Coordinates of C-alpha atoms in Angstrom, one line a residue:
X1 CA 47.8 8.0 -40.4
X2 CA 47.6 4.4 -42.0
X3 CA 50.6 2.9 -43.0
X4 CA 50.5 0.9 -46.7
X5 CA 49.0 -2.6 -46.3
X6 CA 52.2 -3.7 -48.1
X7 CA 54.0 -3.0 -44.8
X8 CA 51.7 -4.5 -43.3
X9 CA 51.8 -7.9 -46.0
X10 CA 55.4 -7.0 -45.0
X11 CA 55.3 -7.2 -41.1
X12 CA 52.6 -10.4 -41.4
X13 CA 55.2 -12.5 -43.8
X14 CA 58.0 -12.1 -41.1
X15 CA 55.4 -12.8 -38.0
X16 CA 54.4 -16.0 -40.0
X17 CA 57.8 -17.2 -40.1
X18 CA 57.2 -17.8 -35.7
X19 CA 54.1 -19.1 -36.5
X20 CA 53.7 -23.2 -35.8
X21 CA 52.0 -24.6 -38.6
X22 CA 48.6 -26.7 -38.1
X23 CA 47.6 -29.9 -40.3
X24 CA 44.6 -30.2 -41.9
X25 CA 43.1 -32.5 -39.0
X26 CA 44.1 -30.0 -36.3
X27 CA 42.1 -27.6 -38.3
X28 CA 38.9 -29.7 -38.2
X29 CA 39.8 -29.7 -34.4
X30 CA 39.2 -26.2 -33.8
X31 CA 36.0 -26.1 -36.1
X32 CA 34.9 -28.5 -33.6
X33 CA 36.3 -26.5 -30.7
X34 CA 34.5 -23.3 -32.1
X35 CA 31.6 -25.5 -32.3
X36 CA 31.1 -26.5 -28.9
X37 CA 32.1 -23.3 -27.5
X38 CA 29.2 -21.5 -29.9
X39 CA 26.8 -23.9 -28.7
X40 CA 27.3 -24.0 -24.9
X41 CA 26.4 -20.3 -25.2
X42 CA 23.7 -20.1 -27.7
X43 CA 20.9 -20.3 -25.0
X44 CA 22.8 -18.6 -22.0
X45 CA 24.4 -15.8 -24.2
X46 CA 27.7 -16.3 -22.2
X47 CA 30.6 -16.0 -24.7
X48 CA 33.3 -14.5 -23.0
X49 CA 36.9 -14.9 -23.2
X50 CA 39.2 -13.3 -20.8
X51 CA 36.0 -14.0 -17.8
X52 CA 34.7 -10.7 -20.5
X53 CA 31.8 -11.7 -22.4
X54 CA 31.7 -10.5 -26.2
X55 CA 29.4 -7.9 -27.7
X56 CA 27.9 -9.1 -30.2
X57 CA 27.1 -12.4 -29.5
X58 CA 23.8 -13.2 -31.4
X59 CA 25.8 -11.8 -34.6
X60 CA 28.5 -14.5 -33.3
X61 CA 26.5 -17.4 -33.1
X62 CA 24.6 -16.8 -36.8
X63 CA 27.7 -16.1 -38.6
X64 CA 30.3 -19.4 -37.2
X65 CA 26.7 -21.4 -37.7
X66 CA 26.3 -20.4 -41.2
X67 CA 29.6 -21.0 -41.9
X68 CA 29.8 -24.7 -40.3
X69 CA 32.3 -23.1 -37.8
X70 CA 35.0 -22.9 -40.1
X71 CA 37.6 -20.4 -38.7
X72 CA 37.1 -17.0 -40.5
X73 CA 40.5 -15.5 -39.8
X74 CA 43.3 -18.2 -39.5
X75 CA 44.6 -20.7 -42.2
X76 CA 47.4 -23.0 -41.6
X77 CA 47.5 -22.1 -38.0
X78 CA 48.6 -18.5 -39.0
X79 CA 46.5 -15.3 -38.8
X80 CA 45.1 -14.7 -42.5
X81 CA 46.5 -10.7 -43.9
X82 CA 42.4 -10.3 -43.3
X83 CA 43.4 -10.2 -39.8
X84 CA 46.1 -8.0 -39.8
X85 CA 44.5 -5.4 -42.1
X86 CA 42.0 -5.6 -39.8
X87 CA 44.1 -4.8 -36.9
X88 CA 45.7 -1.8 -38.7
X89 CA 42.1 -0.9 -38.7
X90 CA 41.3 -1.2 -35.5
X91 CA 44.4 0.3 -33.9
X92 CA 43.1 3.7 -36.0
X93 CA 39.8 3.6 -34.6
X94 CA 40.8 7.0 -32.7
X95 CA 40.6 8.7 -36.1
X96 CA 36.9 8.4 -36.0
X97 CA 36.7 9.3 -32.3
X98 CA 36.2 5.9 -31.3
X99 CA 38.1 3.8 -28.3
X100 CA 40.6 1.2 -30.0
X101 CA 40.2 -0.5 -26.4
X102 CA 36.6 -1.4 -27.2
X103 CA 37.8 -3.8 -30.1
X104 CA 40.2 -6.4 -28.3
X105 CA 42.7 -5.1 -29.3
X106 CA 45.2 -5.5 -26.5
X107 CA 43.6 -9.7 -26.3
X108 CA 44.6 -9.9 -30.1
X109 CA 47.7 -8.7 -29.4
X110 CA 48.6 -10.9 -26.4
X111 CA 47.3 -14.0 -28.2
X112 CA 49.1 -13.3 -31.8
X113 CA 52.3 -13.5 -29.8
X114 CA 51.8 -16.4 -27.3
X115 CA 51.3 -18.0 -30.9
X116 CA 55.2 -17.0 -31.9
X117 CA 56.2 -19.4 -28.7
X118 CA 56.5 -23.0 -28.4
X119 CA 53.5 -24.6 -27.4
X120 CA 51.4 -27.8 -27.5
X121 CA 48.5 -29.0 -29.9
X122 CA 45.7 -28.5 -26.7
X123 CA 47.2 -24.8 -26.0
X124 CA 47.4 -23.6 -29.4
X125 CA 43.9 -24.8 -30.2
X126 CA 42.3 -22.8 -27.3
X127 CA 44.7 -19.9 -28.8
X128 CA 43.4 -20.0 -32.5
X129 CA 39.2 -20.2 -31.0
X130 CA 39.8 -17.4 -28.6
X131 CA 41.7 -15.4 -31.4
X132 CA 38.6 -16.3 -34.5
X133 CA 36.4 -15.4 -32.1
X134 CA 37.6 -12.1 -30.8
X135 CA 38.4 -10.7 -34.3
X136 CA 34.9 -11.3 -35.5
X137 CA 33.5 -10.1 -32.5
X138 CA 35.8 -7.0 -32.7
X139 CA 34.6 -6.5 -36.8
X140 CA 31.3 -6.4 -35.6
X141 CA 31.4 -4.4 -33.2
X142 CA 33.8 -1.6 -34.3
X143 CA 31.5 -1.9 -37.5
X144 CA 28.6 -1.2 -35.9
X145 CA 29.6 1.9 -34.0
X146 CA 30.1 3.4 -37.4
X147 CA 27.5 2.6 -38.7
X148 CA 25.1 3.5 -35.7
X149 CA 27.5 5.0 -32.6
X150 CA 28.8 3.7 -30.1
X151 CA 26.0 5.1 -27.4
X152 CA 22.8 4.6 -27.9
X153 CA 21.0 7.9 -28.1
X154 CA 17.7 6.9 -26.8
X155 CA 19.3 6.0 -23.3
X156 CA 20.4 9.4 -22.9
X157 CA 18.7 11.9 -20.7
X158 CA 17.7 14.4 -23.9
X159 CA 17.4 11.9 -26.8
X160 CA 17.9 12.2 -30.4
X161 CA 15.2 10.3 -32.3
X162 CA 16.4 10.6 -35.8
X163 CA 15.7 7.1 -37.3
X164 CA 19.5 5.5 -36.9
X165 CA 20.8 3.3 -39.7
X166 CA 20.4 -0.5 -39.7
X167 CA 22.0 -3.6 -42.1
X168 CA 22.9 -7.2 -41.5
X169 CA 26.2 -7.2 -39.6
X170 CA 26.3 -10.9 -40.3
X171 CA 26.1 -10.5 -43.7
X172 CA 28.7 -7.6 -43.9
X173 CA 31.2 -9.6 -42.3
X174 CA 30.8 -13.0 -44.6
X175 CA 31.3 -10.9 -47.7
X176 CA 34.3 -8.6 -46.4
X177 CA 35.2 -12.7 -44.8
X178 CA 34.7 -14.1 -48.8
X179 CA 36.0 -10.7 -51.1
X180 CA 38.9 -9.8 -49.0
X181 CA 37.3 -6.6 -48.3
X182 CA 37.6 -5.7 -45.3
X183 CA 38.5 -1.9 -45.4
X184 CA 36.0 -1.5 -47.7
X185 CA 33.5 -3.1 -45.9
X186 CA 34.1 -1.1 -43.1
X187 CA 34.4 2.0 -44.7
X188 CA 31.0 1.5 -46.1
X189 CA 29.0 1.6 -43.1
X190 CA 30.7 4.9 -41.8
X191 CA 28.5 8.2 -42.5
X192 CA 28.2 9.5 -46.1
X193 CA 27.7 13.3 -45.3
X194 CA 30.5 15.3 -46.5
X195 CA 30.3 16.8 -42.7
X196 CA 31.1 13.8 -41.2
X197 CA 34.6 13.4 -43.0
X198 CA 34.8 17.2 -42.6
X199 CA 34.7 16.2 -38.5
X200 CA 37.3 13.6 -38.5
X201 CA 40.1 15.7 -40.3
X202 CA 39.7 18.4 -38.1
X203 CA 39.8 15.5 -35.0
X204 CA 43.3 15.1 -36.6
X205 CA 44.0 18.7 -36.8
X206 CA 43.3 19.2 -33.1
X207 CA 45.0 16.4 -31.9
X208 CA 48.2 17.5 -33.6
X209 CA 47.8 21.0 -31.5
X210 CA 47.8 18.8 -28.4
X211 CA 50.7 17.1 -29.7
X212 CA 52.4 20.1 -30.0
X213 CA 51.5 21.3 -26.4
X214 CA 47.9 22.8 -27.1
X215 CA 47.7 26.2 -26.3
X216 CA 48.3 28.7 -23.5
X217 CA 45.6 30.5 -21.4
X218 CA 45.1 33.8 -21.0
X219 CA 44.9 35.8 -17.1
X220 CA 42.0 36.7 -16.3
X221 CA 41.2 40.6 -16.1
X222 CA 39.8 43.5 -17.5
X223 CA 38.5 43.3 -20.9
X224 CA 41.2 43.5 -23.9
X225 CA 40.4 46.2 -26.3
X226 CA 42.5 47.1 -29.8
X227 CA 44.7 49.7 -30.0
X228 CA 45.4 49.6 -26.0
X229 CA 49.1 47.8 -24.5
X230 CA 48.8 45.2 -21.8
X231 CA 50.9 42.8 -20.9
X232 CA 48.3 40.0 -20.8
X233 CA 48.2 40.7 -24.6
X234 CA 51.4 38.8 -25.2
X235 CA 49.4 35.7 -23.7
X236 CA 46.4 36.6 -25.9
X237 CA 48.8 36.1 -29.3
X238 CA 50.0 33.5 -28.1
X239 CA 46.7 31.5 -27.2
X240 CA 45.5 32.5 -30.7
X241 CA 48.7 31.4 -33.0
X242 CA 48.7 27.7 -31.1
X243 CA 45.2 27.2 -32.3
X244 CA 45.5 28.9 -35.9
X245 CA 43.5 32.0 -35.7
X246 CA 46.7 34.5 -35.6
X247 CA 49.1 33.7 -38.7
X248 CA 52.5 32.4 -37.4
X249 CA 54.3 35.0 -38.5
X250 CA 52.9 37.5 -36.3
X251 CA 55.4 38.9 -33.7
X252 CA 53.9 37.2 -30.8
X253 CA 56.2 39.3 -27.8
X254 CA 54.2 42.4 -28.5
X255 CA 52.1 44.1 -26.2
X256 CA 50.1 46.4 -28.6
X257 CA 45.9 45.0 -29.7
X258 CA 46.9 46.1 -33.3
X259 CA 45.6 45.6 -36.7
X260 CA 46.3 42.2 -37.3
X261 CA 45.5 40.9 -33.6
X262 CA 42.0 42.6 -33.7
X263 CA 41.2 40.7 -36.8
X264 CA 42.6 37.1 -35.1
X265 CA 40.1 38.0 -32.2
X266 CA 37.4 38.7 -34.8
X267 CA 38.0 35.6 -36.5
X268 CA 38.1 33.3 -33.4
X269 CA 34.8 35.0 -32.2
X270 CA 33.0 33.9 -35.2
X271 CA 34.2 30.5 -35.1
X272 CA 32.7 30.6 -32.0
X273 CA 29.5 31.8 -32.2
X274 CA 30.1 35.3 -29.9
X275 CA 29.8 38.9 -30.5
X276 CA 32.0 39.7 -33.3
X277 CA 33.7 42.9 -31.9
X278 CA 37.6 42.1 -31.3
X279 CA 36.6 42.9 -27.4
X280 CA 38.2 40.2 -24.9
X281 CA 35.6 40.6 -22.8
X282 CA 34.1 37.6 -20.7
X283 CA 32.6 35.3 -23.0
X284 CA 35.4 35.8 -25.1
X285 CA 37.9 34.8 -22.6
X286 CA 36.0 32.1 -21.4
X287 CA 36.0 30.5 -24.7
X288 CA 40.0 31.3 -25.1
X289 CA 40.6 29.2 -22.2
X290 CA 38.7 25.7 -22.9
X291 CA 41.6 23.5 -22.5
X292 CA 42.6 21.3 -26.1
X293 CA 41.4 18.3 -24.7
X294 CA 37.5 19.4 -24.0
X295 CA 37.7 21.2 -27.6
X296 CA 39.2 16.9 -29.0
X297 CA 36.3 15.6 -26.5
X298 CA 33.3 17.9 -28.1
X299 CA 34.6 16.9 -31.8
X300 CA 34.7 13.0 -30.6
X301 CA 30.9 13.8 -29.4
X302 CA 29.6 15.7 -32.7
X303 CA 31.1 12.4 -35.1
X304 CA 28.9 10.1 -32.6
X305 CA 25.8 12.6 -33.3
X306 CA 26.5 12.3 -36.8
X307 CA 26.5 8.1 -36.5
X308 CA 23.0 8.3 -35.0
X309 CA 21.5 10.1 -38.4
X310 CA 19.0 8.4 -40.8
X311 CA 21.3 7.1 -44.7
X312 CA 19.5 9.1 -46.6
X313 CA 19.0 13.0 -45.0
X314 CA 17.0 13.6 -48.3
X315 CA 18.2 15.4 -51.8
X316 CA 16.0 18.4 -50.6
X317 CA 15.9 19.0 -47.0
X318 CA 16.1 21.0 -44.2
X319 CA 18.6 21.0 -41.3
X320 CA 18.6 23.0 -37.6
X321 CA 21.2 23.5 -35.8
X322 CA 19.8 24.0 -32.2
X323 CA 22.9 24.9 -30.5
X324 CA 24.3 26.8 -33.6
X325 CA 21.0 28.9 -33.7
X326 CA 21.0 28.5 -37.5
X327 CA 18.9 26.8 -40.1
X328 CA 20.3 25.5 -44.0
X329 CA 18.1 24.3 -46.6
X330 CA 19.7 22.0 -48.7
X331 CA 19.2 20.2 -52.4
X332 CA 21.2 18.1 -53.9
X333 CA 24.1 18.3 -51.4
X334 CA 24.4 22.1 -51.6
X335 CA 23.3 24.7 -49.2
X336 CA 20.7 26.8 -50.9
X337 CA 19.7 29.1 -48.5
X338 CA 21.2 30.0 -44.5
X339 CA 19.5 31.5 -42.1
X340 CA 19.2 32.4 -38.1
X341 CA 16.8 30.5 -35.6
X342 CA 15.3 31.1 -32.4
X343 CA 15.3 28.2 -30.5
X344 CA 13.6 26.8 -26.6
X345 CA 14.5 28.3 -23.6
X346 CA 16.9 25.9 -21.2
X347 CA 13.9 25.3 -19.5
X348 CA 11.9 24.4 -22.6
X349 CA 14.5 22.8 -24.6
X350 CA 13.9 22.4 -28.3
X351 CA 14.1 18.5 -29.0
X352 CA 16.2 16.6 -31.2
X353 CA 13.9 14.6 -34.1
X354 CA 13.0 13.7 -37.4
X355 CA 10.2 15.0 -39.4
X356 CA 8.4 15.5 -42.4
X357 CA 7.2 19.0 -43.3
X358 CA 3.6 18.2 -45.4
X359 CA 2.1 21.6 -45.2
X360 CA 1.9 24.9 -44.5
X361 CA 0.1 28.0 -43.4
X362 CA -0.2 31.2 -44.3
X363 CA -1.5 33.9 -41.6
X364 CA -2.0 31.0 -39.1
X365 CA -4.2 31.6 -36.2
X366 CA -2.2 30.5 -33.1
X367 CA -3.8 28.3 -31.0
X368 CA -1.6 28.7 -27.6
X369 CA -0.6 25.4 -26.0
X370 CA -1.9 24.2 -23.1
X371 CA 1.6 24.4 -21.1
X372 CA 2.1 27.8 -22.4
X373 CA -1.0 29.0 -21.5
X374 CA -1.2 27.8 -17.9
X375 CA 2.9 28.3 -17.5
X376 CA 3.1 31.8 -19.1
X377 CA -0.4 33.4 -20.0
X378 CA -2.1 32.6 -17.2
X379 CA -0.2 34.9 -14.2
X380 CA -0.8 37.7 -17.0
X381 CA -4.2 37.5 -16.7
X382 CA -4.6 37.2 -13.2
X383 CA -2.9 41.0 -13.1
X384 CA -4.4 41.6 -16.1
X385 CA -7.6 40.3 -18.3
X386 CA -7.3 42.9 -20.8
X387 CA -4.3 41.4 -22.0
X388 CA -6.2 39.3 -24.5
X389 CA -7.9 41.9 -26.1
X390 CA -4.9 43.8 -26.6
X391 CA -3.0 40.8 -28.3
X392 CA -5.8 39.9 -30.8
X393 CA -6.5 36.7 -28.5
X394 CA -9.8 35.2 -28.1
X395 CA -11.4 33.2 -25.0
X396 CA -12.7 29.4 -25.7
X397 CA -14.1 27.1 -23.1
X398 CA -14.5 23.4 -24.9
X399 CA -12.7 22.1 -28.3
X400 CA -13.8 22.2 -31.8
X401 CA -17.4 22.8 -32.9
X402 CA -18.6 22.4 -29.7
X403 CA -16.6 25.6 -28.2
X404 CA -18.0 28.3 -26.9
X405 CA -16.3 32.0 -27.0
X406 CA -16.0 33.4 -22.9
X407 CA -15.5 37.1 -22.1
X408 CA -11.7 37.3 -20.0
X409 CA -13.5 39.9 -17.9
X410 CA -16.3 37.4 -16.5
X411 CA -13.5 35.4 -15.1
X412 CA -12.8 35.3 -12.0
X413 CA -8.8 34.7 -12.7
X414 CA -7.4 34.5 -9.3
X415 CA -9.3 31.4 -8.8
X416 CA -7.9 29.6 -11.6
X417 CA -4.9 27.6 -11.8
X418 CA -2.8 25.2 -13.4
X419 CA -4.9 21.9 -12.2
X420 CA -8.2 23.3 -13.3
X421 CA -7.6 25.4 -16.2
X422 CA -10.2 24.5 -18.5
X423 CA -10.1 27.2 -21.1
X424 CA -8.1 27.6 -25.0
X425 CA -6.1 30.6 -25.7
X426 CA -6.1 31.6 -29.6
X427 CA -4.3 34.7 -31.2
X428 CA -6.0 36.1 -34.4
X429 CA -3.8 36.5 -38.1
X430 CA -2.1 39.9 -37.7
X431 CA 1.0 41.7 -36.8
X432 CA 0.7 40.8 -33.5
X433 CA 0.4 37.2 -33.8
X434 CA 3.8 35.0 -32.6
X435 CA 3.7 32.8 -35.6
X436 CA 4.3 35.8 -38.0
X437 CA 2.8 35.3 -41.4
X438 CA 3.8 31.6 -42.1
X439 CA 4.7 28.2 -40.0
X440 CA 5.9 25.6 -41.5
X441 CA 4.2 22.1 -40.2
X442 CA 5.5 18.6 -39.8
X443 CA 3.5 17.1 -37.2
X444 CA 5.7 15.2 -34.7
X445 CA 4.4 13.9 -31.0
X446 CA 6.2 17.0 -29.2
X447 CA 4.2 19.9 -31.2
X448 CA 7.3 21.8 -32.4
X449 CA 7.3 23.6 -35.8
X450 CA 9.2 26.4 -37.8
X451 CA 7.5 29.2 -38.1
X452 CA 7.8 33.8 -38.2
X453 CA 8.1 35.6 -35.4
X454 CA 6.4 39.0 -34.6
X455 CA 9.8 40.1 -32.5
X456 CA 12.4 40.2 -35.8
X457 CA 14.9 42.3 -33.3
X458 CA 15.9 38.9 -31.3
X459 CA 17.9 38.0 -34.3
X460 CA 20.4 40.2 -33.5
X461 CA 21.0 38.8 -30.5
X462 CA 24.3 36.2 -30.2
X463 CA 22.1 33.9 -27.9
X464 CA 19.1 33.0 -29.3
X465 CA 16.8 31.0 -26.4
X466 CA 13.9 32.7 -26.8
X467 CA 11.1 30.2 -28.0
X468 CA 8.9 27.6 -25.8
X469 CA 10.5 24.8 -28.1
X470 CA 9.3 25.8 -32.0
X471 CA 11.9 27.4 -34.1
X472 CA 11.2 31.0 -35.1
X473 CA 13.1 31.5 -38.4
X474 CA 14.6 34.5 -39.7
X475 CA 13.6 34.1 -43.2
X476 CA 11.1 32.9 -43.1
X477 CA 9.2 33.9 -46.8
X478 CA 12.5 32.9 -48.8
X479 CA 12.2 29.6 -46.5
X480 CA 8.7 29.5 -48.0
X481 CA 9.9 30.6 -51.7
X482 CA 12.0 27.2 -51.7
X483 CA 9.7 25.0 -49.8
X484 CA 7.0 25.9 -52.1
X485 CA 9.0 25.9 -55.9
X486 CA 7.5 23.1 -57.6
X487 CA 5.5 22.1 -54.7
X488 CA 2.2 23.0 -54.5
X489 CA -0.9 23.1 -57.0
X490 CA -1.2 26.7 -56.2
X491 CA 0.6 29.2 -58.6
X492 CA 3.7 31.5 -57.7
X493 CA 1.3 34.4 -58.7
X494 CA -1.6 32.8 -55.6
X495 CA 0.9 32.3 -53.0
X496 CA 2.1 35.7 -53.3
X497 CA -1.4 37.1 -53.2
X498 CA -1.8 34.8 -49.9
X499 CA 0.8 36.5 -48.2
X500 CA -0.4 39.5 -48.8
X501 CA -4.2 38.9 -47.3
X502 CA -4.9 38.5 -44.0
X503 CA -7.1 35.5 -43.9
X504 CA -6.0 32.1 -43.1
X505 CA -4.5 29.7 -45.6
X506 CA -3.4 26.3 -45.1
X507 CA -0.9 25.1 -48.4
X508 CA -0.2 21.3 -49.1
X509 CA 3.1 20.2 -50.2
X510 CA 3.2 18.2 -53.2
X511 CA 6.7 16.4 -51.9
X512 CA 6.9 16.4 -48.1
X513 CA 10.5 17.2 -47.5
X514 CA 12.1 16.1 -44.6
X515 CA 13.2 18.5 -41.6
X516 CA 16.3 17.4 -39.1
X517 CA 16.6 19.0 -35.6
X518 CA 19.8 18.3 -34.4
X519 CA 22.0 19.2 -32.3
X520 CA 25.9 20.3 -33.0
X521 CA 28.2 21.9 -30.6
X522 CA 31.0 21.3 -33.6
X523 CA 31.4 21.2 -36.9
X524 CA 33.1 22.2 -39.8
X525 CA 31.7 25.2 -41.8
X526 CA 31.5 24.9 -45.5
X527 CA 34.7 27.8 -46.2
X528 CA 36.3 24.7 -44.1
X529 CA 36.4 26.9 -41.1
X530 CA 36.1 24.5 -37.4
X531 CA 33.5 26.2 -35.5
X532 CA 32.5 25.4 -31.9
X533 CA 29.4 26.6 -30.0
X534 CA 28.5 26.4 -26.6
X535 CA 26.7 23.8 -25.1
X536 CA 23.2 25.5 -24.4
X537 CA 21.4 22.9 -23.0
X538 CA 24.1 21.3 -21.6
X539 CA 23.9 17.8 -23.5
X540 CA 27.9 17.8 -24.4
X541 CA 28.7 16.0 -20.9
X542 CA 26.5 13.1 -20.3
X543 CA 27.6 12.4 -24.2
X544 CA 31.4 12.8 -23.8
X545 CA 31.3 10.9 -20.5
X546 CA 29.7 8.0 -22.2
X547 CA 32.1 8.0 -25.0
X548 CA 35.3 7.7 -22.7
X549 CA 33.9 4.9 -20.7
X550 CA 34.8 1.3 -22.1
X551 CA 32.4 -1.8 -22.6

């Protein structure tokens, strides 16, 4: 936790008192030494101190030649209390899942007490231009891992293209610099979204469980069931009270899967995303014994996924979870309506984007995409062409007006493959057809789109990778009922005689409203319940890797 910037005002005022004082004119001397040391490196790019060259160096150069080179962080010789709240700061960086290493600090350090010794006009004037330098340098760069993370998510294998934030770092530092606000400042350009702050208490919460010697793990074995005696249950209490899900005041010697212990298990299931069923089996267990530290890593990695999201998410929109298999409409900061997804296969992962949902259709035909039909369709019909009559399908050979409809049976189907595949695959409206009776559309450059399902039954399953990428929802008409309220020239009264036809409908949106794809593997729930998922597509890694590696 922070301590009060009093104590800090406190701790500066006896500091000061080491501090060698600097005239007026030896001030002027390190505006000139800032000076030439900006301008040796504004074509090269090679400010470095330490032989480590500085982050943000471009920022560096505009902001010290805005401001005539006038130090920003020193008067008098002596660090300014701007540069001591700004160190409290920084040494708290962990409580946003960031690395306190990344900002100088140990530089700053070193330099603010070589400035307590004795020491001689040239070596204190190198001393004050290192130490200027390497706290605006560490402000704008801790500053702008709030505001956009720390990795950048379009270097990553699987990317996450949804539209990061962007301001004037320059600018943000000059008026924290001129206002004395340099908390503030900084708060600012952290995410808004009540999940984000959500995140970083429950960093907190999990780091005080490591603290206090995280938790134990449990043999492995046959699966735990209630109302049976094992010694291995002892371990199972255990386990559970260190992370919160059994009360403390549980006897935690007993042997016996009773009342209270099935409902711990319960609990900790849901919070993980399994079967419900207060059975230790596999999965269960498994999830028991991730270590403390990878459960502190995959919370560090969700805050950086929430620093790569647009400001504004919008005051009506819509938000998938891929790895949490869910979907939540939102307006005006509350969740209006939660329901399951089915989401890509691991071998058809669902992406990670931004879009904007601007229509749409009721009993859609489905025109089957060219991947799916060559990947999926086509070895079906090679065993068996009468599968597209029985599925409602229809043959095309050519595109648009120009198509022409082809009998599956005058196809020779063992001679076609992948490379020379020149035909279109389209299901009719109907029971049958795998968009249901409604997708929703926001057309994005990798095709996906929320949409029914004609197989309602994979809902119940835990694991939903199912899809070829699109997200089948599980409600979908109330989905409809809120996307459409207010939002379309066609009455309550038409749309529900739409849905009841069988012929095709496209519907307009009067207000697009935006759709998020994300990704979370943790998060808090809105009962304030930390939930944790597994990593489906296995994108927690390469992330968490990232993360713990320094500039």
């Amino acid at each position: 936790m922070k301590q009060p910037l009093h104590k800090f005002l406190i701790a500066l005022t006896s500091i000061a008192l080491f501090l060698p004082e600097i005239s007026a004119a030896e001030d002027l001397s390190v505006a000139e030494s800032l000076r030439e040391r900006i301008e040796s490196a504004t074509e090269i790019l090679d400010l470095s101190i330490d032989n480590q060259p500085l982050n943000s160096q471009k920022d560096l150069i505009t902001f010290y030649s805005d401001r005539q080179f006038t130090k920003a962080w020193l008067a008098n010789g002596q660090p300014t209390p701007q540069a001591y709240q700004l160190m409290q700061i920084l040494n708290s960086a962990d409580q946003h899942g960031l690395n306190k290493s990344n900002y100088h600090v140990t530089a700053i350090n070193e330099r603010l007490e070589r400035l307590k010794a004795p020491l001689n006009e040239s070596e204190i004037l190198i001393l004050s231009v290192d130490l200027d330098l390497l706290l605006s340098d560490a402000f704008l760069t801790y500053g702008t891992h709030l505001l956009q993370g720390q990795v950048n998510p379009q270097k990553l294998q699987s990317k996450w293209d949804t539209g990061r934030r962007a301001t004037d770092m320059v600018k943000i530092l000059s008026d924290a610099i001129n206002t004395n606000s340099i908390e503030q400042s900084l708060n600012e350009l952290m995410p808004k979204q009540p999940g984000y702050r959500s995140l970083v208490q429950a960093l907190a919460d999990y780091r005080a469980i490591k603290d206090r010697g995280g938790w134990p793990s449990v043999t492995e074995g046959p699966s735990l069931r209630p109302n049976e005696k094992n010694p291995r249950i002892i371990e199972l209490r255990k386990r559970l009270a260190a992370s919160g899900d059994l009360p403390n005041d549980t006897v935690l010697d007993s042997k016996e899967f009773d009342q209270p212990l099935q409902q711990a298990v319960k609990y900790f299931q849901k919070r993980h995303g399994l079967e419900a069923d207060s059975i230790v089996g596999r999965a269960t267990l498994e999830a028991l014994n991730v270590g403390v530290d990878h459960r502190i890593a995959q919370i560090r990695a969700n805050l950086e996924r929430w620093r790569w999201l647009p400001e504004d998410l919008g005051a009506r929109h819509i938000m998938v979870n891929i790895a949490g298999f869910a979907l939540d409409f939102v307006g005006n900061g509350e969740v209006l309506l939660h329901m399951p997804v089915i989401v890509g296969k691991t071998y058809r992962e669902t992406p990670i984007f931004t879009g904007s949902m601007t229509y749409l259709v009721i009993n859609p035909s489905w025109y089957v995409p060219n991947s799916i039909a060559v990947k999926d369709k086509l070895p079906i019909l090679a065993r068996d062409p009468y599968y597209i009559e029985r599925n409602h399908m229809k043959l095309y050979r050519g595109w648009g007006a120009n198509r022409t409809e082809i009998n599956p049976l005058s196809v020779n189907w063992r001679q076609v493959n992948p490379n020379n595949f020149p035909f279109r695959l389209v299901q009719k409206p109907g029971p049958k057809n795998a968009m249901g009776k409604v997708k929703f559309m926001f057309p994005n450059p990798h095709n996906v789109y929320l949409h029914d399902t004609s197989e309602p039954s994979l809902f119940n399953r835990v694991d939903r990778t199912f899809s070829s990428g699109c997200i089948r929802v599980g409600k979908p008409f109330a989905l409809a009922n809120l996307v459409l309220e207010n939002n379309s020239r066609m009455t309550p009264d038409a749309i529900r005689e739409a849905f009841d036809q069988s012929d095709q409908k496209t519907v307009t949106l009067l207000n697009p409203i935006p759709v998020h794809i994300l990704y979370w593997t943790a998060w808090v729930d809105l009962e304030g319940v930390v939930q944790f998922r597994r990593d489906i597509y296995n994108r927690d890694d390469e992330l968490i890797q990232k993360l713990q590696k320094s500039f």
